[in-house]
PDB file with one MODEL, atoms N, CA, C and O in Angstrom:
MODEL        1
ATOM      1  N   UNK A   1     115.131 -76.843  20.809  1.00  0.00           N
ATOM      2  CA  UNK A   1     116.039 -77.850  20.327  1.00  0.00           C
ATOM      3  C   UNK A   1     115.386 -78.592  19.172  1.00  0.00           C
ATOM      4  O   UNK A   1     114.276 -79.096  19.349  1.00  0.00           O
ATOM      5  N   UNK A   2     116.056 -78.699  17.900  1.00  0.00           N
ATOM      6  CA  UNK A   2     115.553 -79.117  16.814  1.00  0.00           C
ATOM      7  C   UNK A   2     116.354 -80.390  16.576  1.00  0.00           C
ATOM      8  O   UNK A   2     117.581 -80.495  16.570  1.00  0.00           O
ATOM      9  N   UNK A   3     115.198 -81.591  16.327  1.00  0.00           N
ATOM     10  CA  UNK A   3     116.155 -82.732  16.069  1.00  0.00           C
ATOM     11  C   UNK A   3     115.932 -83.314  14.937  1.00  0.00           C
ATOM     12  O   UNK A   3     114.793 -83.692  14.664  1.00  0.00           O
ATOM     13  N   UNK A   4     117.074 -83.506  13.995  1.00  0.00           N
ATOM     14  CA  UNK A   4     117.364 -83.961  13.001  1.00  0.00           C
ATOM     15  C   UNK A   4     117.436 -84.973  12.571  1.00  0.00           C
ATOM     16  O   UNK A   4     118.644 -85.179  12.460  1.00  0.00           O
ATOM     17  N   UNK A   5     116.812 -85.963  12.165  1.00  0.00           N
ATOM     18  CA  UNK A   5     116.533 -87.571  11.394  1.00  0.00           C
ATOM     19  C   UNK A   5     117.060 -87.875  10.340  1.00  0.00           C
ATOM     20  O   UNK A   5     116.560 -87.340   9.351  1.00  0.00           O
ATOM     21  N   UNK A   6     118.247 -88.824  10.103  1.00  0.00           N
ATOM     22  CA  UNK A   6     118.568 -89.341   9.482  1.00  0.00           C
ATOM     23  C   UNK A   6     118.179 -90.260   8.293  1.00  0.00           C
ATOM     24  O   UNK A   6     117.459 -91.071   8.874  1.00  0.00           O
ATOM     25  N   UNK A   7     118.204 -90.628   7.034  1.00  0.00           N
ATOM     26  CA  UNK A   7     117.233 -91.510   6.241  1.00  0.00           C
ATOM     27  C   UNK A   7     117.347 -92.558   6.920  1.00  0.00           C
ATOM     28  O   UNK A   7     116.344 -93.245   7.110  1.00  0.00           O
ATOM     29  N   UNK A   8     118.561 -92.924   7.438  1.00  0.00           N
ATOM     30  CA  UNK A   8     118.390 -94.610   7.969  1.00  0.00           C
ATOM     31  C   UNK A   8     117.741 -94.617   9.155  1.00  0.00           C
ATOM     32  O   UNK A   8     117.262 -95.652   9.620  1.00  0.00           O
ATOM     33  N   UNK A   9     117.661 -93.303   9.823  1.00  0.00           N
ATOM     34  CA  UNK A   9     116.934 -93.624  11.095  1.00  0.00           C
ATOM     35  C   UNK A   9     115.467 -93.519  11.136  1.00  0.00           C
ATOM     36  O   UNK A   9     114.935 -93.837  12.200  1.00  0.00           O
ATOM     37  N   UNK A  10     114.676 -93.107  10.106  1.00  0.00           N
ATOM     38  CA  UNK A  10     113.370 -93.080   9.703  1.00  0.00           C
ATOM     39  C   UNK A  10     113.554 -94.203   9.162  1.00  0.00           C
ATOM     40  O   UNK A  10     112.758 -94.861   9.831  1.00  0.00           O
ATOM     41  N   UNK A  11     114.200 -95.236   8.142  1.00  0.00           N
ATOM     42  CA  UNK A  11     114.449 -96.326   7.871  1.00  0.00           C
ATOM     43  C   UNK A  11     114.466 -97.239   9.136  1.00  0.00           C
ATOM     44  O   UNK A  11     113.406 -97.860   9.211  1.00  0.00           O
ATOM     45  N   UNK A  12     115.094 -97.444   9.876  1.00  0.00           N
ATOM     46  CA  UNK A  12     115.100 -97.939  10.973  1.00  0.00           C
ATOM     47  C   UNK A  12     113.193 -98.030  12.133  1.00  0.00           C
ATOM     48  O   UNK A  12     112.332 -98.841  12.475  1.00  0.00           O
ATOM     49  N   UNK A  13     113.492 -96.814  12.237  1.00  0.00           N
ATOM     50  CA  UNK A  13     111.872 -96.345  13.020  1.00  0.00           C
ATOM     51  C   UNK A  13     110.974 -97.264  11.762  1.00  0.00           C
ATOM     52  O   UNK A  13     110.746 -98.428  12.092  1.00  0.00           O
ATOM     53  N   UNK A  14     110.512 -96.888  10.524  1.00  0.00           N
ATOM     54  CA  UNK A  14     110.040 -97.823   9.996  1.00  0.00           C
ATOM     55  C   UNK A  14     109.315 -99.771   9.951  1.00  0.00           C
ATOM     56  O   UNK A  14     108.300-100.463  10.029  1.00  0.00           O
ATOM     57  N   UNK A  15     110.838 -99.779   9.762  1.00  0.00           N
ATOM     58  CA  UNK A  15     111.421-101.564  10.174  1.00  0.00           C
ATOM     59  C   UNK A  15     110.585-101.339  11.345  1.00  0.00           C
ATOM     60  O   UNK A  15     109.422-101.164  10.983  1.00  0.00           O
ATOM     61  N   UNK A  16     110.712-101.282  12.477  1.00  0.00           N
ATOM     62  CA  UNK A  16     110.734-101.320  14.009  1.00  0.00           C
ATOM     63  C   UNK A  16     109.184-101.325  13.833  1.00  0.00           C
ATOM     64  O   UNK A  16     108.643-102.411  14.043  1.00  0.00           O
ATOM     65  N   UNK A  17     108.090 -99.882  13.345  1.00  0.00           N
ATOM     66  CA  UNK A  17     106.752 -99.944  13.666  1.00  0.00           C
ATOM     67  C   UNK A  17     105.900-101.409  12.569  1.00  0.00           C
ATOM     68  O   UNK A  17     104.795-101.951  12.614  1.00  0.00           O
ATOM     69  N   UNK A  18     106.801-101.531  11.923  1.00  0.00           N
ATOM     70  CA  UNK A  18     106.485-102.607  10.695  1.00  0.00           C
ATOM     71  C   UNK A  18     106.274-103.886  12.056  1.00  0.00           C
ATOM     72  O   UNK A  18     105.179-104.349  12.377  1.00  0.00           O
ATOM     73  N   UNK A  19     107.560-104.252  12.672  1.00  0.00           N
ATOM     74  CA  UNK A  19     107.905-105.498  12.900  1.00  0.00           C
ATOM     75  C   UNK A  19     106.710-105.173  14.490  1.00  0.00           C
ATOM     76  O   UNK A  19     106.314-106.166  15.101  1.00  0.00           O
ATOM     77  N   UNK A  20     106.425-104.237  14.804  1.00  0.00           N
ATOM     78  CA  UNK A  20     105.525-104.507  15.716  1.00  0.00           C
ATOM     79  C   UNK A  20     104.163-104.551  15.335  1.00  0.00           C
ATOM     80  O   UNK A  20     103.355-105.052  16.117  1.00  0.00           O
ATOM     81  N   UNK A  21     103.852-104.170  14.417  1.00  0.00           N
ATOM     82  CA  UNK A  21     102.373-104.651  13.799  1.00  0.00           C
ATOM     83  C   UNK A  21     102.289-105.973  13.800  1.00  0.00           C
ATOM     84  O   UNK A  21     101.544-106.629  14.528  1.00  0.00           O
ATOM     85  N   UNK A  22     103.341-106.562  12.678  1.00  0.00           N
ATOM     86  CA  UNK A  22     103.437-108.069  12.405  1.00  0.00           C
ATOM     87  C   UNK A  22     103.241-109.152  13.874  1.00  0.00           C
ATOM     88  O   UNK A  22     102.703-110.258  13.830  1.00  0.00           O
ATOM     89  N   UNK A  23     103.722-108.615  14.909  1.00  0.00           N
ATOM     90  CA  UNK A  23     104.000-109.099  15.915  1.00  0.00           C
ATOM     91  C   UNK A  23     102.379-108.821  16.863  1.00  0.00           C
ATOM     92  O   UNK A  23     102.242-109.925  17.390  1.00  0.00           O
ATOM     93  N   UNK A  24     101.498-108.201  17.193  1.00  0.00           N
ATOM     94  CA  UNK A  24     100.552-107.723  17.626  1.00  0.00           C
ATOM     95  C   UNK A  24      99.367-107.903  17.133  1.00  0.00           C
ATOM     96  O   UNK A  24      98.318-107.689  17.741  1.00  0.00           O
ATOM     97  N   UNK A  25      99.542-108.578  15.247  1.00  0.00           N
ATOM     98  CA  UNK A  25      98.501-109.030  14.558  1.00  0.00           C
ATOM     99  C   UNK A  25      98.044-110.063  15.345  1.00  0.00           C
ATOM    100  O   UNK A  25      96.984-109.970  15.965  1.00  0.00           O
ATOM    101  N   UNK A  26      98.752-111.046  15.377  1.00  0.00           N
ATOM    102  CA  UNK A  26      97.819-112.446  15.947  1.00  0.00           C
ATOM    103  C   UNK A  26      97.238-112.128  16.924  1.00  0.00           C
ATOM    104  O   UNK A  26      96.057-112.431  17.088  1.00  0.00           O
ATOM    105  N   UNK A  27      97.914-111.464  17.768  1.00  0.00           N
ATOM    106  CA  UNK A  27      96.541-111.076  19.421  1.00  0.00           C
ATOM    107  C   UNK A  27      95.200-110.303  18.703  1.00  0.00           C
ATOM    108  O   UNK A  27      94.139-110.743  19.144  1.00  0.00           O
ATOM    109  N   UNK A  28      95.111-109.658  18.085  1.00  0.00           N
ATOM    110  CA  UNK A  28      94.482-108.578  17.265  1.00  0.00           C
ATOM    111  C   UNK A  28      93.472-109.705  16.560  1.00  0.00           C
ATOM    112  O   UNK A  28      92.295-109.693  16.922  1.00  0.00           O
ATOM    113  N   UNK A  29      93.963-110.813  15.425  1.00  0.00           N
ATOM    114  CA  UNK A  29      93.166-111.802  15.110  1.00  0.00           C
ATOM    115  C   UNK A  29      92.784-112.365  16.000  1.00  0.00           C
ATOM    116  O   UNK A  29      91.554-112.395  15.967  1.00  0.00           O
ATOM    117  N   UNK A  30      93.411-113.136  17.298  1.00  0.00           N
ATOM    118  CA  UNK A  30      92.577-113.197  18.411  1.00  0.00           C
ATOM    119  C   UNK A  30      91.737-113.262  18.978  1.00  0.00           C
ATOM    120  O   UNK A  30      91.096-114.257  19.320  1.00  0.00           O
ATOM    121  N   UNK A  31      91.542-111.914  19.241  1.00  0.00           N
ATOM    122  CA  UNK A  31      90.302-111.359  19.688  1.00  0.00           C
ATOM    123  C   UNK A  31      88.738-111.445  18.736  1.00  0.00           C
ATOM    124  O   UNK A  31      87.604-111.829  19.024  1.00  0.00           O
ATOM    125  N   UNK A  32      89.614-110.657  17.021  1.00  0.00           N
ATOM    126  CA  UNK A  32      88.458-110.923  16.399  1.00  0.00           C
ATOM    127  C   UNK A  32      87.907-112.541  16.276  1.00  0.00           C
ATOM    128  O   UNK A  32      86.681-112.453  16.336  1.00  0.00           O
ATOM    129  N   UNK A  33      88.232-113.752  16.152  1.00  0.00           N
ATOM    130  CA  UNK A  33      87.949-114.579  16.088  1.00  0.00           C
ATOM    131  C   UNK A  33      87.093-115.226  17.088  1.00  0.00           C
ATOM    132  O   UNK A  33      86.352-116.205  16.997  1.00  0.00           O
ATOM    133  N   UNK A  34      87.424-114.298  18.248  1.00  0.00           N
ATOM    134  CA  UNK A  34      86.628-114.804  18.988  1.00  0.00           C
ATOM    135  C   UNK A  34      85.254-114.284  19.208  1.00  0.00           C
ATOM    136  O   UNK A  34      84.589-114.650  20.178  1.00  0.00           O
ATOM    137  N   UNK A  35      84.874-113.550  18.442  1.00  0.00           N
ATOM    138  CA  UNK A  35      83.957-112.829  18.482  1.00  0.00           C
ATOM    139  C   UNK A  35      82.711-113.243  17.083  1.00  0.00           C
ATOM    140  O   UNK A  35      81.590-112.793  16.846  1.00  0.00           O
ATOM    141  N   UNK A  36      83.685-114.441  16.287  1.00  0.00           N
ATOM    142  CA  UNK A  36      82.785-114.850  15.280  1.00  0.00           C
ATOM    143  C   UNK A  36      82.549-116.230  15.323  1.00  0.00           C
ATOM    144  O   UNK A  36      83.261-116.823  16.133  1.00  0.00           O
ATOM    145  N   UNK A  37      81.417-117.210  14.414  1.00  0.00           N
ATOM    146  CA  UNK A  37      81.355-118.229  14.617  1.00  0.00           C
ATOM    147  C   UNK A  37      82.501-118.928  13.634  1.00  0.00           C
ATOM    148  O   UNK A  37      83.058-118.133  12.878  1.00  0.00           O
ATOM    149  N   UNK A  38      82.944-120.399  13.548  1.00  0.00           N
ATOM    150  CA  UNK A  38      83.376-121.374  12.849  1.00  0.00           C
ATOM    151  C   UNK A  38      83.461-121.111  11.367  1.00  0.00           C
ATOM    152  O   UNK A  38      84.506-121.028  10.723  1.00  0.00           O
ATOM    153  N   UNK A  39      82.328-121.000  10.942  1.00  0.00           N
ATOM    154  CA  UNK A  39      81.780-120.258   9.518  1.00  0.00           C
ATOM    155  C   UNK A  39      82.443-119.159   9.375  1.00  0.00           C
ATOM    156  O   UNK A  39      83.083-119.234   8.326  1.00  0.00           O
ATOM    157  N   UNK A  40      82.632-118.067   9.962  1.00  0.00           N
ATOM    158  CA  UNK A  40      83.024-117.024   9.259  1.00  0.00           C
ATOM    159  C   UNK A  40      84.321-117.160   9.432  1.00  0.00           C
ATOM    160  O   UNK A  40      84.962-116.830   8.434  1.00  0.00           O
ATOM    161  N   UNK A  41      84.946-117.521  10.325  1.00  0.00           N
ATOM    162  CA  UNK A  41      86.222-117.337  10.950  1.00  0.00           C
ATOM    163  C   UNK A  41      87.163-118.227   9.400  1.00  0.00           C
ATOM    164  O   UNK A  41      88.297-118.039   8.958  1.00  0.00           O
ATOM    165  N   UNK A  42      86.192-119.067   9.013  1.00  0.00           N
ATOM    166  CA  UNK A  42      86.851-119.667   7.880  1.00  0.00           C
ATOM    167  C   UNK A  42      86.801-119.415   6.301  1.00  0.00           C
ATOM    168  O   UNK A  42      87.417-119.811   5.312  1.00  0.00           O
ATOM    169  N   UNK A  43      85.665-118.485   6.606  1.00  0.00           N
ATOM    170  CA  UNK A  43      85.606-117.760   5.344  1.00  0.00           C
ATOM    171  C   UNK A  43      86.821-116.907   4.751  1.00  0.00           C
ATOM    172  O   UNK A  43      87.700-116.401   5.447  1.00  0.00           O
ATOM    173  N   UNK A  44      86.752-116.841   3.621  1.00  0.00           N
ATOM    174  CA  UNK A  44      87.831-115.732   2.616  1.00  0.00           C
ATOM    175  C   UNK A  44      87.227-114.768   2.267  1.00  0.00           C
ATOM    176  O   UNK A  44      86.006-114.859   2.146  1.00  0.00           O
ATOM    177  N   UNK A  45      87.766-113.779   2.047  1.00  0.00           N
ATOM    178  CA  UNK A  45      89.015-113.772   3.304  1.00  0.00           C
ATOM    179  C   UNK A  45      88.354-113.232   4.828  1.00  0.00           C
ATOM    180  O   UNK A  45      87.353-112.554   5.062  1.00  0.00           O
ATOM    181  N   UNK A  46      89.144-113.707   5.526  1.00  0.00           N
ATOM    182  CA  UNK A  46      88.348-113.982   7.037  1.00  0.00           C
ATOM    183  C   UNK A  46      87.778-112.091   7.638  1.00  0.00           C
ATOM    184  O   UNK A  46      88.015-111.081   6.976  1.00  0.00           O
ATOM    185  N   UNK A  47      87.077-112.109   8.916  1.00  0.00           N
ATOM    186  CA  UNK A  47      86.684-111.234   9.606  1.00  0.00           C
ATOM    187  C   UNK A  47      87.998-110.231   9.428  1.00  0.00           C
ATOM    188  O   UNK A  47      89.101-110.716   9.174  1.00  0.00           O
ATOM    189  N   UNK A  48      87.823-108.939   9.565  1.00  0.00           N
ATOM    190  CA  UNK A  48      88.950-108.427  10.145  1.00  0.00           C
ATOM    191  C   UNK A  48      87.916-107.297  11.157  1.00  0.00           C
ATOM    192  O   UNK A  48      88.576-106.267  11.290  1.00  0.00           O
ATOM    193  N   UNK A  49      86.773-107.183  11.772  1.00  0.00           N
ATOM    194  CA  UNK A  49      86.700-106.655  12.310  1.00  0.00           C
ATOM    195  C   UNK A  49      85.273-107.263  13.410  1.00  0.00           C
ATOM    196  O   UNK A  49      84.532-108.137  12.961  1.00  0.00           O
ATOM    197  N   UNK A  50      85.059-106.737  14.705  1.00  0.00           N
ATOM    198  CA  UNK A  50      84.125-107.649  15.763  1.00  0.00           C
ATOM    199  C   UNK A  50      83.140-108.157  15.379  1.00  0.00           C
ATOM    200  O   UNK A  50      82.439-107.418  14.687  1.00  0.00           O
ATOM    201  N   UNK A  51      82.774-109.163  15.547  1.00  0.00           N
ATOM    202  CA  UNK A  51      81.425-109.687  14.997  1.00  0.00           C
ATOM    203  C   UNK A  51      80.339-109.634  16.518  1.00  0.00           C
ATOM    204  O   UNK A  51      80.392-108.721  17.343  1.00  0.00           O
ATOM    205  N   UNK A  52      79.555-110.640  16.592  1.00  0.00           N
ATOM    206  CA  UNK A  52      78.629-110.643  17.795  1.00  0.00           C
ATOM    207  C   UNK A  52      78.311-111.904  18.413  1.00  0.00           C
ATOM    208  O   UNK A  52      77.320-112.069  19.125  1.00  0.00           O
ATOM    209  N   UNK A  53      79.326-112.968  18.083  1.00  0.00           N
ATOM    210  CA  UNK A  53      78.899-114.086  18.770  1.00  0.00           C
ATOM    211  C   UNK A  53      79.928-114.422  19.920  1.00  0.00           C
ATOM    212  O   UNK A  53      80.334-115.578  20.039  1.00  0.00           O
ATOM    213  N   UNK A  54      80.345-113.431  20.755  1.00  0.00           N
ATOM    214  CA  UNK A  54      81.233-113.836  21.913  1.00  0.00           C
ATOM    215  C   UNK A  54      80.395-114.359  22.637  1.00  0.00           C
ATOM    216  O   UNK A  54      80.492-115.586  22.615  1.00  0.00           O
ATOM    217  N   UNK A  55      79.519-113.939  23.346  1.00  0.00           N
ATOM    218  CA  UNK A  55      78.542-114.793  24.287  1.00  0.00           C
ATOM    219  C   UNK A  55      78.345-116.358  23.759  1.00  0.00           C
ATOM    220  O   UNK A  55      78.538-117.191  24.645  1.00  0.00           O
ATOM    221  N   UNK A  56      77.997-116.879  22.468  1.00  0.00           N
ATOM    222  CA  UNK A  56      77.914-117.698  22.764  1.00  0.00           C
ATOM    223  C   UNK A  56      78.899-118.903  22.457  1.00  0.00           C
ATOM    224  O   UNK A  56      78.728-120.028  22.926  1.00  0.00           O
ATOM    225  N   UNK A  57      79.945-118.552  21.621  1.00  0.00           N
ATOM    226  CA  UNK A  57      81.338-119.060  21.870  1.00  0.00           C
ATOM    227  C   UNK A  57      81.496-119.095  23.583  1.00  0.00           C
ATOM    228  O   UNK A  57      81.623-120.177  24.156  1.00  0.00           O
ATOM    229  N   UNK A  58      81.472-117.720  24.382  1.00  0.00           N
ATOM    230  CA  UNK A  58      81.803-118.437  25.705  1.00  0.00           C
ATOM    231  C   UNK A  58      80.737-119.260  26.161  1.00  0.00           C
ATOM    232  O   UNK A  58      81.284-120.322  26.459  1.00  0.00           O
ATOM    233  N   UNK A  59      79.618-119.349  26.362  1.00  0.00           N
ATOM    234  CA  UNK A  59      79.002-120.218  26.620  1.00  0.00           C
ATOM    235  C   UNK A  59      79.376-121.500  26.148  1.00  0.00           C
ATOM    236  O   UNK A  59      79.513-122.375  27.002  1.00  0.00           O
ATOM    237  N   UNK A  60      79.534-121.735  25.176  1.00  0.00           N
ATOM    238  CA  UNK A  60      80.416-123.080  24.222  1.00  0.00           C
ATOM    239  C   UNK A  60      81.832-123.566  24.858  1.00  0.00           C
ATOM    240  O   UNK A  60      82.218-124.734  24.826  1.00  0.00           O
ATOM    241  N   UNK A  61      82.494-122.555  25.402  1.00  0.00           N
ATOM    242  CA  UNK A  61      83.560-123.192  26.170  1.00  0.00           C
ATOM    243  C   UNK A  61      83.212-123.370  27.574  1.00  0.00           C
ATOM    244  O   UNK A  61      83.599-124.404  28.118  1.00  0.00           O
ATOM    245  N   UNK A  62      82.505-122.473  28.279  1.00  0.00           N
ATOM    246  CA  UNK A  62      81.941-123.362  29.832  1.00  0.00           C
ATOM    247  C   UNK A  62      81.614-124.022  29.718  1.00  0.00           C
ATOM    248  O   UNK A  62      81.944-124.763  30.644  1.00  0.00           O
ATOM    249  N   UNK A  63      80.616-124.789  28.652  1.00  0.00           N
ATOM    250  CA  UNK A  63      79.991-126.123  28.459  1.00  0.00           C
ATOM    251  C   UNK A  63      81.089-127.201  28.189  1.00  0.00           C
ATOM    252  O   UNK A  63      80.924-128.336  28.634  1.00  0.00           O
ATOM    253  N   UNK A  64      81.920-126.962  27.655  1.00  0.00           N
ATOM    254  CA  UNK A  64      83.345-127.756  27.146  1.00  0.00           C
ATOM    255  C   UNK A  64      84.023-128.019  28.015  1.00  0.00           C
ATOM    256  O   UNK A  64      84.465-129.152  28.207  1.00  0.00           O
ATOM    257  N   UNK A  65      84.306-126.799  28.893  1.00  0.00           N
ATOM    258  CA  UNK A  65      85.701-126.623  29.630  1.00  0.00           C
ATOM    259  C   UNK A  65      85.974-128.043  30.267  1.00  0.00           C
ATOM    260  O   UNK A  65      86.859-128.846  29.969  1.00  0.00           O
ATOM    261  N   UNK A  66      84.869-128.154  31.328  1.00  0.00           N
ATOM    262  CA  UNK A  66      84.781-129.569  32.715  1.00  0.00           C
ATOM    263  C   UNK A  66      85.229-130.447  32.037  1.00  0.00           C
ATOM    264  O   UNK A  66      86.134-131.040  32.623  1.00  0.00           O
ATOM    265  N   UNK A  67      84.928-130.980  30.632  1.00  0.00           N
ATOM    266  CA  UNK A  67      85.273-132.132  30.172  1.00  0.00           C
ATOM    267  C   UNK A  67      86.407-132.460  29.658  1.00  0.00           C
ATOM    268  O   UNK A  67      86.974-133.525  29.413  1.00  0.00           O
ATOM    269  N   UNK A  68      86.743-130.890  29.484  1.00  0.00           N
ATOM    270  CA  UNK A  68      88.591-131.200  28.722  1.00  0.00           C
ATOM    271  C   UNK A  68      89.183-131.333  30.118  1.00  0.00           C
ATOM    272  O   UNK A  68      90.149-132.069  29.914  1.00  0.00           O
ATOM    273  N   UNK A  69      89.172-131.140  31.000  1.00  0.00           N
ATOM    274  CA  UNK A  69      89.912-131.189  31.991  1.00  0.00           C
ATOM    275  C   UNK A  69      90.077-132.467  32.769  1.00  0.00           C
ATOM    276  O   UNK A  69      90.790-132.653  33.755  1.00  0.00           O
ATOM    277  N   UNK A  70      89.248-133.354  32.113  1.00  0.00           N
ATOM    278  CA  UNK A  70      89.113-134.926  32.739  1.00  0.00           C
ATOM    279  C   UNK A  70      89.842-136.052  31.554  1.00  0.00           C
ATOM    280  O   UNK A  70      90.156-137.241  31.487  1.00  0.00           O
ATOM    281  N   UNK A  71      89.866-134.900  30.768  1.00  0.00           N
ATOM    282  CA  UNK A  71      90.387-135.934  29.284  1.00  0.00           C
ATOM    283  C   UNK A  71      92.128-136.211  29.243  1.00  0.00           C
ATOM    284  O   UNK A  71      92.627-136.871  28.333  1.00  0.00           O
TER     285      UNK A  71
ENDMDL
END
């Protein structure tokens, strides 16, 4: 069975893988951000790929956490 695609429906499929990138970026920045310090994260143009300071970003938020939670 051979199936045949329409321009608008490769047009369509298009749109669709477009609008889910756009949509999946921010989790994607996310992650990388969390993986860099303050400094880079603000640099231009920013990380786009893992850096190596997750450990101590989390360490930085266990130290944080207790206190936001009283605030």
């Amino acid at each position: 069975m051979k199936t045949n695609f329409s321009a608008g429906q490769i047009t369509a499929y298009g749109f669709v893988a477009f609008g889910a990138i756009v949509m999946l970026a921010p989790f994607y920045f996310m992650f990388v951000f969390a993986t860099h310090d303050n400094t880079a994260i603000m640099s231009v143009p920013p990380p786009m790929w893992f850096g190596n300071e997750l450990s101590n970003n989390l360490a930085a938020l266990i130290e944080y956490l207790p206190y936001f939670w009283k605030t």
